[in-house]
Short mmCIF file of C-alpha atoms and ligand atoms in Angstrom, two decimals:
data_model
loop_
_atom_site.label_atom_id
_atom_site.label_comp_id
_atom_site.label_asym_id
_atom_site.label_seq_id
_atom_site.Cartn_x
_atom_site.Cartn_y
_atom_site.Cartn_z
CA UNK A 1 63.67 -14.99 -39.57
CA UNK A 2 61.48 -16.60 -36.93
CA UNK A 3 60.80 -20.33 -37.06
CA UNK A 4 57.29 -21.63 -37.08
CA UNK A 5 56.37 -23.44 -33.90
CA UNK A 6 54.83 -26.11 -36.18
CA UNK A 7 58.32 -27.22 -37.13
CA UNK A 8 58.79 -28.52 -33.58
CA UNK A 9 57.86 -32.09 -32.77
CA UNK A 10 56.31 -32.89 -29.41
CA UNK A 11 59.76 -33.84 -28.07
CA UNK A 12 61.37 -30.66 -29.38
CA UNK A 13 58.65 -28.49 -27.91
CA UNK A 14 59.08 -30.21 -24.54
CA UNK A 15 62.83 -29.56 -24.67
CA UNK A 16 62.23 -25.92 -25.50
CA UNK A 17 59.83 -25.58 -22.59
CA UNK A 18 62.29 -27.33 -20.24
CA UNK A 19 65.16 -25.11 -21.38
CA UNK A 20 63.11 -22.07 -20.32
CA UNK A 21 62.72 -23.60 -16.86
CA UNK A 22 58.97 -23.97 -17.36
CA UNK A 23 57.02 -26.98 -16.09
CA UNK A 24 56.52 -29.79 -18.60
CA UNK A 25 52.72 -29.51 -18.72
CA UNK A 26 53.17 -26.19 -20.52
CA UNK A 27 54.18 -28.12 -23.66
CA UNK A 28 50.96 -30.13 -23.41
CA UNK A 29 48.97 -26.94 -23.05
CA UNK A 30 50.64 -25.34 -26.06
CA UNK A 31 49.97 -28.38 -28.25
CA UNK A 32 46.39 -28.38 -27.03
CA UNK A 33 46.01 -24.83 -28.30
CA UNK A 34 47.74 -25.51 -31.61
CA UNK A 35 45.80 -28.62 -32.53
CA UNK A 36 42.62 -29.16 -30.51
CA UNK A 37 41.64 -25.65 -29.47
CA UNK A 38 42.53 -23.92 -32.74
CA UNK A 39 44.17 -20.85 -31.21
CA UNK A 40 44.49 -18.06 -33.78
CA UNK A 41 47.57 -16.61 -32.05
CA UNK A 42 49.86 -17.17 -29.07
CA UNK A 43 48.11 -14.38 -27.25
CA UNK A 44 44.86 -16.35 -27.19
CA UNK A 45 46.49 -19.21 -25.26
CA UNK A 46 44.96 -17.81 -22.13
CA UNK A 47 45.91 -20.48 -19.63
CA UNK A 48 49.60 -19.75 -20.24
CA UNK A 49 51.36 -17.05 -18.23
CA UNK A 50 51.55 -13.78 -20.15
CA UNK A 51 55.36 -13.88 -20.11
CA UNK A 52 55.40 -17.31 -21.74
CA UNK A 53 52.96 -16.17 -24.42
CA UNK A 54 55.29 -13.25 -25.10
CA UNK A 55 58.36 -15.51 -25.27
CA UNK A 56 56.54 -17.76 -27.72
CA UNK A 57 55.61 -14.80 -29.91
CA UNK A 58 59.16 -13.43 -29.75
CA UNK A 59 60.68 -16.71 -30.80
CA UNK A 60 58.16 -18.28 -33.16
CA UNK A 61 55.46 -17.60 -35.68
CA UNK A 62 52.32 -19.71 -35.36
CA UNK A 63 51.79 -19.69 -39.12
CA UNK A 64 54.71 -18.59 -41.28
CA UNK A 65 52.63 -17.75 -44.36
CA UNK A 66 49.82 -15.35 -45.22
CA UNK A 67 46.48 -16.27 -46.72
CA UNK A 68 46.48 -14.24 -49.92
CA UNK A 69 43.28 -15.71 -51.28
CA UNK A 70 40.31 -17.46 -49.69
CA UNK A 71 37.61 -18.63 -52.07
CA UNK A 72 34.30 -20.27 -51.21
CA UNK A 73 32.46 -22.24 -53.88
CA UNK A 74 28.70 -22.67 -54.23
CA UNK A 75 28.98 -26.17 -52.80
CA UNK A 76 30.84 -24.65 -49.78
CA UNK A 77 34.18 -26.06 -50.86
CA UNK A 78 36.81 -23.61 -49.65
CA UNK A 79 40.24 -23.01 -51.09
CA UNK A 80 43.15 -21.19 -49.52
CA UNK A 81 46.18 -19.81 -51.28
CA UNK A 82 48.95 -19.32 -48.74
CA UNK A 83 52.00 -17.26 -49.58
CA UNK A 84 55.23 -18.17 -47.80
CA UNK A 85 57.93 -15.59 -47.00
CA UNK A 86 59.91 -16.58 -50.13
CA UNK A 87 56.77 -15.64 -52.14
CA UNK A 88 56.08 -19.23 -53.14
CA UNK A 89 52.40 -20.12 -52.90
CA UNK A 90 50.72 -23.19 -51.52
CA UNK A 91 47.18 -24.26 -52.23
CA UNK A 92 44.83 -26.40 -50.16
CA UNK A 93 41.13 -27.23 -50.15
CA UNK A 94 38.34 -28.05 -47.67
CA UNK A 95 35.44 -30.15 -49.01
CA UNK A 96 32.21 -30.61 -47.11
CA UNK A 97 29.74 -33.45 -47.34
CA UNK A 98 26.91 -34.16 -44.92
CA UNK A 99 28.93 -36.73 -42.99
CA UNK A 100 32.52 -35.73 -43.75
CA UNK A 101 34.87 -32.85 -43.94
CA UNK A 102 37.83 -33.71 -46.11
CA UNK A 103 40.89 -31.58 -46.72
CA UNK A 104 43.22 -31.86 -49.70
CA UNK A 105 46.79 -30.74 -49.06
CA UNK A 106 49.92 -30.01 -51.08
CA UNK A 107 53.42 -31.32 -50.37
CA UNK A 108 55.55 -29.40 -52.87
CA UNK A 109 55.64 -26.09 -54.70
CA UNK A 110 55.07 -27.29 -58.25
CA UNK A 111 55.85 -30.83 -59.31
CA UNK A 112 58.57 -32.63 -61.23
CA UNK A 113 56.50 -35.56 -62.51
CA UNK A 114 55.30 -33.84 -65.69
CA UNK A 115 51.94 -35.59 -66.17
CA UNK A 116 50.71 -34.07 -69.42
CA UNK A 117 47.14 -33.34 -68.30
CA UNK A 118 48.00 -31.80 -64.93
CA UNK A 119 48.38 -28.09 -64.23
CA UNK A 120 50.56 -28.58 -61.14
CA UNK A 121 53.66 -29.58 -63.02
CA UNK A 122 53.44 -27.07 -65.82
CA UNK A 123 55.92 -24.76 -64.16
CA UNK A 124 58.19 -27.53 -62.89
CA UNK A 125 59.20 -28.18 -59.29
CA UNK A 126 60.33 -25.27 -57.15
CA UNK A 127 60.90 -26.96 -53.82
CA UNK A 128 59.57 -29.27 -51.15
CA UNK A 129 57.28 -27.84 -48.50
CA UNK A 130 58.48 -27.96 -44.90
CA UNK A 131 56.72 -29.71 -42.05
CA UNK A 132 55.41 -26.36 -40.82
CA UNK A 133 54.16 -25.37 -44.27
CA UNK A 134 52.19 -28.58 -44.65
CA UNK A 135 50.81 -28.41 -41.10
CA UNK A 136 49.87 -24.78 -41.72
CA UNK A 137 47.53 -25.87 -44.55
CA UNK A 138 45.90 -28.46 -42.32
CA UNK A 139 45.47 -26.22 -39.29
CA UNK A 140 44.27 -23.21 -41.27
CA UNK A 141 41.63 -25.33 -43.00
CA UNK A 142 40.67 -26.88 -39.66
CA UNK A 143 40.16 -23.35 -38.29
CA UNK A 144 37.58 -22.70 -41.04
CA UNK A 145 35.26 -25.30 -39.51
CA UNK A 146 32.49 -24.45 -37.07
CA UNK A 147 33.35 -24.93 -33.39
CA UNK A 148 31.43 -28.20 -33.22
CA UNK A 149 32.78 -29.57 -36.51
CA UNK A 150 35.83 -31.82 -36.80
CA UNK A 151 37.97 -32.83 -39.74
CA UNK A 152 37.20 -36.38 -40.76
CA UNK A 153 39.50 -37.11 -43.71
CA UNK A 154 42.77 -35.95 -45.20
CA UNK A 155 43.77 -36.58 -48.80
CA UNK A 156 47.30 -35.82 -49.89
CA UNK A 157 46.26 -35.03 -53.44
CA UNK A 158 47.16 -31.40 -53.83
CA UNK A 159 50.20 -30.08 -55.61
CA UNK A 160 53.36 -32.15 -55.73
CA UNK A 161 54.44 -35.75 -55.50
CA UNK A 162 54.05 -36.63 -51.81
CA UNK A 163 56.50 -39.52 -51.89
CA UNK A 164 59.26 -37.16 -52.99
CA UNK A 165 58.81 -35.41 -49.66
CA UNK A 166 58.15 -38.51 -47.62
CA UNK A 167 60.02 -38.04 -44.32
CA UNK A 168 58.47 -34.60 -43.94
CA UNK A 169 55.02 -35.88 -44.85
CA UNK A 170 55.31 -38.72 -42.35
CA UNK A 171 56.24 -36.31 -39.60
CA UNK A 172 53.18 -34.18 -40.48
CA UNK A 173 50.89 -37.20 -40.51
CA UNK A 174 52.25 -38.26 -37.12
CA UNK A 175 50.71 -35.04 -35.79
CA UNK A 176 47.46 -35.58 -37.68
CA UNK A 177 47.11 -39.04 -36.11
CA UNK A 178 48.58 -38.23 -32.67
CA UNK A 179 46.13 -38.30 -29.81
CA UNK A 180 47.37 -34.89 -28.69
CA UNK A 181 47.40 -33.76 -32.33
CA UNK A 182 44.29 -33.99 -34.49
CA UNK A 183 43.59 -37.57 -33.49
CA UNK A 184 42.52 -38.89 -36.90
CA UNK A 185 42.77 -42.57 -37.69
CA UNK A 186 45.38 -43.38 -40.38
CA UNK A 187 42.51 -45.11 -42.17
CA UNK A 188 41.03 -41.69 -42.84
CA UNK A 189 44.17 -40.47 -44.55
CA UNK A 190 44.92 -41.15 -48.23
CA UNK A 191 48.23 -40.53 -49.93
CA UNK A 192 48.12 -40.28 -53.71
CA UNK A 193 51.28 -41.04 -55.66
CA UNK A 194 52.40 -41.20 -59.26
CA UNK A 195 53.83 -44.58 -58.21
CA UNK A 196 57.45 -44.53 -57.04
CA UNK A 197 58.12 -48.17 -56.07
CA UNK A 198 60.98 -47.73 -53.58
CA UNK A 199 59.09 -44.94 -51.81
CA UNK A 200 55.89 -47.00 -51.68
CA UNK A 201 57.90 -49.68 -49.83
CA UNK A 202 59.24 -47.06 -47.47
CA UNK A 203 55.73 -45.82 -46.79
CA UNK A 204 54.56 -49.37 -46.12
CA UNK A 205 57.30 -49.72 -43.52
CA UNK A 206 56.17 -46.54 -41.73
CA UNK A 207 53.94 -48.84 -39.72
CA UNK A 208 50.73 -46.88 -40.16
CA UNK A 209 47.92 -48.15 -42.38
CA UNK A 210 47.42 -45.08 -44.52
CA UNK A 211 45.36 -45.52 -47.67
CA UNK A 212 47.43 -45.56 -50.82
CA UNK A 213 46.11 -44.25 -54.12
CA UNK A 214 48.23 -44.90 -57.19
CA UNK A 215 47.79 -42.69 -60.24
CA UNK A 216 47.84 -45.32 -62.97
CA UNK A 217 45.97 -43.48 -65.74
CA UNK A 218 46.77 -46.04 -68.46
CA UNK A 219 46.70 -49.83 -68.78
CA UNK A 220 49.91 -50.30 -70.79
CA UNK A 221 53.40 -48.82 -70.67
CA UNK A 222 53.30 -47.22 -74.07
CA UNK A 223 50.27 -45.11 -73.20
CA UNK A 224 51.26 -44.55 -69.59
CA UNK A 225 54.63 -43.16 -70.59
CA UNK A 226 52.90 -40.73 -72.92
CA UNK A 227 50.59 -39.48 -70.17
CA UNK A 228 52.84 -39.89 -67.14
CA UNK A 229 56.38 -39.41 -68.49
CA UNK A 230 58.12 -40.57 -65.30
CA UNK A 231 56.76 -44.02 -66.15
CA UNK A 232 59.48 -44.44 -68.73
CA UNK A 233 61.99 -45.27 -65.98
CA UNK A 234 59.57 -47.29 -63.86
CA UNK A 235 57.01 -49.31 -65.79
CA UNK A 236 53.57 -50.52 -64.77
CA UNK A 237 54.79 -53.93 -63.54
CA UNK A 238 57.05 -52.35 -60.93
CA UNK A 239 54.27 -49.97 -59.82
CA UNK A 240 51.79 -52.82 -59.39
CA UNK A 241 54.34 -54.99 -57.58
CA UNK A 242 55.03 -52.19 -55.09
CA UNK A 243 51.30 -51.64 -54.61
CA UNK A 244 50.79 -55.38 -54.03
CA UNK A 245 53.43 -55.37 -51.37
CA UNK A 246 51.85 -52.27 -49.80
CA UNK A 247 48.62 -54.23 -49.52
CA UNK A 248 50.38 -57.26 -48.04
CA UNK A 249 52.21 -55.22 -45.43
CA UNK A 250 49.42 -52.83 -44.40
CA UNK A 251 46.28 -54.78 -45.25
CA UNK A 252 44.87 -51.69 -46.95
CA UNK A 253 43.20 -52.17 -50.32
CA UNK A 254 44.96 -49.99 -52.89
CA UNK A 255 43.03 -47.48 -54.99
CA UNK A 256 44.06 -46.90 -58.58
CA UNK A 257 43.28 -43.47 -59.93
CA UNK A 258 42.54 -43.26 -63.61
CA UNK A 259 41.95 -39.91 -65.23
CA UNK A 260 39.63 -40.33 -68.21
CA UNK A 261 40.83 -38.37 -71.22
CA UNK A 262 38.22 -38.43 -73.99
CA UNK A 263 39.43 -40.45 -76.97
CA UNK A 264 42.83 -41.19 -75.42
CA UNK A 265 42.53 -43.73 -72.62
CA UNK A 266 38.76 -44.07 -72.13
CA UNK A 267 37.93 -46.76 -74.70
CA UNK A 268 36.50 -50.23 -74.02
CA UNK A 269 39.85 -51.73 -75.04
CA UNK A 270 41.56 -49.71 -72.30
CA UNK A 271 38.97 -50.78 -69.78
CA UNK A 272 39.49 -54.43 -70.70
CA UNK A 273 43.26 -54.15 -70.39
CA UNK A 274 42.89 -52.43 -67.04
CA UNK A 275 40.46 -55.09 -65.88
CA UNK A 276 42.98 -57.78 -66.85
CA UNK A 277 45.73 -56.03 -64.87
CA UNK A 278 43.64 -55.73 -61.74
CA UNK A 279 41.51 -58.89 -61.89
CA UNK A 280 43.49 -60.83 -59.30
CA UNK A 281 44.27 -57.87 -57.15
CA UNK A 282 42.26 -56.49 -54.28
CA UNK A 283 41.90 -53.11 -55.93
CA UNK A 284 39.50 -50.25 -56.33
CA UNK A 285 39.50 -47.95 -59.34
CA UNK A 286 38.69 -44.28 -58.95
CA UNK A 287 37.86 -42.80 -62.33
CA UNK A 288 38.44 -39.05 -62.66
CA UNK A 289 36.90 -37.45 -65.74
CA UNK A 290 39.52 -34.90 -66.81
CA UNK A 291 39.04 -31.46 -65.37
CA UNK A 292 39.80 -29.16 -68.24
CA UNK A 293 42.96 -27.13 -67.82
CA UNK A 294 43.04 -23.99 -69.97
CA UNK A 295 45.74 -24.31 -72.62
CA UNK A 296 45.71 -28.11 -72.49
CA UNK A 297 44.04 -29.99 -75.35
CA UNK A 298 42.20 -32.76 -73.53
CA UNK A 299 38.52 -33.56 -73.88
CA UNK A 300 36.13 -34.78 -71.22
CA UNK A 301 34.94 -38.34 -71.75
CA UNK A 302 31.29 -38.72 -72.78
CA UNK A 303 28.85 -40.15 -70.23
CA UNK A 304 28.19 -43.37 -72.19
CA UNK A 305 31.96 -44.04 -72.46
CA UNK A 306 32.35 -43.59 -68.71
CA UNK A 307 29.44 -45.95 -68.05
CA UNK A 308 30.85 -48.55 -70.40
CA UNK A 309 34.30 -48.26 -68.78
CA UNK A 310 32.83 -48.89 -65.33
CA UNK A 311 30.71 -51.72 -66.61
CA UNK A 312 33.72 -53.53 -68.09
CA UNK A 313 35.70 -53.18 -64.87
CA UNK A 314 32.84 -54.26 -62.65
CA UNK A 315 31.90 -57.23 -64.74
CA UNK A 316 35.44 -58.51 -64.32
CA UNK A 317 35.16 -58.08 -60.56
CA UNK A 318 37.00 -54.79 -60.01
CA UNK A 319 35.13 -52.16 -58.03
CA UNK A 320 35.06 -48.74 -59.68
CA UNK A 321 33.68 -45.34 -58.79
CA UNK A 322 33.69 -41.96 -60.50
CA UNK A 323 35.15 -39.12 -58.51
CA UNK A 324 32.74 -36.34 -57.65
CA UNK A 325 33.81 -32.91 -58.70
CA UNK A 326 33.87 -30.30 -55.98
CA UNK A 327 34.58 -26.60 -55.99
CA UNK A 328 34.67 -26.43 -59.80
CA UNK A 329 33.69 -22.74 -59.80
CA UNK A 330 36.79 -21.82 -57.77
CA UNK A 331 39.27 -24.00 -59.67
CA UNK A 332 39.56 -26.25 -56.65
CA UNK A 333 39.24 -29.43 -58.69
CA UNK A 334 42.06 -31.89 -59.27
CA UNK A 335 44.86 -30.62 -61.39
CA UNK A 336 43.78 -26.99 -61.29
CA UNK A 337 45.48 -25.79 -58.18
CA UNK A 338 47.91 -22.90 -58.21
CA UNK A 339 48.35 -22.51 -61.95
CA UNK A 340 46.24 -19.40 -62.45
CA UNK A 341 47.77 -17.59 -59.53
CA UNK A 342 51.22 -18.83 -60.47
CA UNK A 343 50.87 -17.49 -63.97
CA UNK A 344 49.65 -14.17 -62.60
CA UNK A 345 52.41 -13.98 -60.04
CA UNK A 346 55.24 -15.26 -62.20
CA UNK A 347 54.46 -13.91 -65.64
CA UNK A 348 57.00 -11.36 -66.81
CA UNK A 349 55.59 -7.83 -66.74
N1 SAH B 401 51.42 -36.54 -57.43
C1 SAH B 401 50.30 -37.26 -56.90
C2 SAH B 401 49.15 -36.32 -56.51
C3 SAH B 401 48.52 -35.69 -57.72
S1 SAH B 401 46.93 -34.96 -57.64
C4 SAH B 401 49.83 -38.30 -57.89
O1 SAH B 401 50.35 -38.32 -58.99
O2 SAH B 401 48.96 -39.09 -57.55
C5 SAH B 401 45.76 -36.24 -57.45
C6 SAH B 401 45.19 -36.84 -58.73
O3 SAH B 401 44.64 -35.88 -59.64
C7 SAH B 401 46.23 -37.63 -59.50
O4 SAH B 401 45.72 -38.88 -59.84
C8 SAH B 401 46.42 -36.77 -60.71
O5 SAH B 401 46.94 -37.48 -61.79
C9 SAH B 401 45.02 -36.25 -60.94
N2 SAH B 401 44.93 -35.11 -61.88
C10 SAH B 401 45.88 -34.22 -62.20
N3 SAH B 401 45.44 -33.34 -63.11
C11 SAH B 401 44.15 -33.66 -63.37
C12 SAH B 401 43.15 -33.11 -64.22
N4 SAH B 401 43.38 -32.05 -64.99
N5 SAH B 401 41.94 -33.71 -64.22
C13 SAH B 401 41.71 -34.79 -63.42
N6 SAH B 401 42.62 -35.33 -62.60
C14 SAH B 401 43.82 -34.79 -62.58
#
C-alpha cells in the first residue's frame, strides 16, 4: 500500500527529493503545495516537472482516506467523516465565527478513557491515528475554506485522548506551527486532556506554549471517579499539580473543562468546592452543558443552575465561561462524534 506523503517530515521529504537526484528547492515547492497552496492532488502542483509529479503519485497518496460524509450545519459548521483504508473512521469539524475559523481534530479511533457521558469511548479504543491521518483532517478542513480565508485556531478536542498519542500529535503540531507549514502560533492551539500527569509534564517540556485544557468535570475524587473512571488511578490532586507545573513551565493559563450534568455535578455545593480548588490558581473554567447522547441518561442543566454555578466561581475570583454549542443539527457537538456512523458501520447485520 502507498504511504501518505503527509507521513514525511520536512527532513524526510528533502532526503527523498535528494535521493531522486532532484534539486533541494523541489521539497520546498512540494510543501508549499501541501500546506499553503492547498493542492488537491499531485497533478495540480504545476511548477513541478511532470515526471516528478508522476513519481510522487506513483509513490505516495496525498490523502490516504476518503471523505465518506460531509455535513454542513445551519450555522455553517462543517463536519467530515473520513474513512481510512482499514475502514476505521475519523471525524473532524470546522467551526466559523466572524473573526475565527477553528477546527476540532481527533487523535484516536475511539477512546479508552471511558468517561460515562461521552459517546467517543462507548465502543472502546481501536487504535491511535497516524501523523498522516491527523494531518489529513487538518488539511482537508483547511481546503474547505475560501481562497482568502485562513485557519485561525486548532482545538484537539475530537475523538480520543490526545496525550495517549503524544509524540505523533507533537509532530503534527510542528507542521501546524511551522513557517513553511500552516504557520499558526502555538497560542492558537489547544490540547484537551482527561488529565494524565506524566504526559502533561512531557507536553510542557515540548517547548511550545500550547494551551492546555484539562477535563476536570467534578470537584472531588469520589464524583470524578464516577464520571471519569480513569481518575481512580490518578486523583484530582495529581491532575492539578501537573497542570500547575504546566503553567509554571509554559506561562499559559490552564483551562478546566467542566461538563454540567443536570442534578449530578451542577449544584451550588459543587461550584463552591470547585471554586475552593481553583481559588489560588491562575485558571479559567469552561462550562459545557451536556450535549445529550442518545442512550445515555444525562439531563441538561437548567439555565438558573448554570448562572448560579458561574456566579459562585466568579465571586471567588475564578473566570468562567459557558461553551457555545456549534453544529448541533449535524451531531458535531462535543461528545457526539463518530458514534452514529460507528453504530451503523459496526452493528451486526
Ligand atoms: N480526551 C480529551 C478530549 C475529549 S473531547 C479530554 O478528555 O479532554 C473534549 C471535551 O468534551 C472533554 O472535556 C469531554 O469530556 C467533553 N465531552 C465529552 N462528551 C460530552 C458530552 N456529551 N457533552 C459535553 N461535553 C462532552
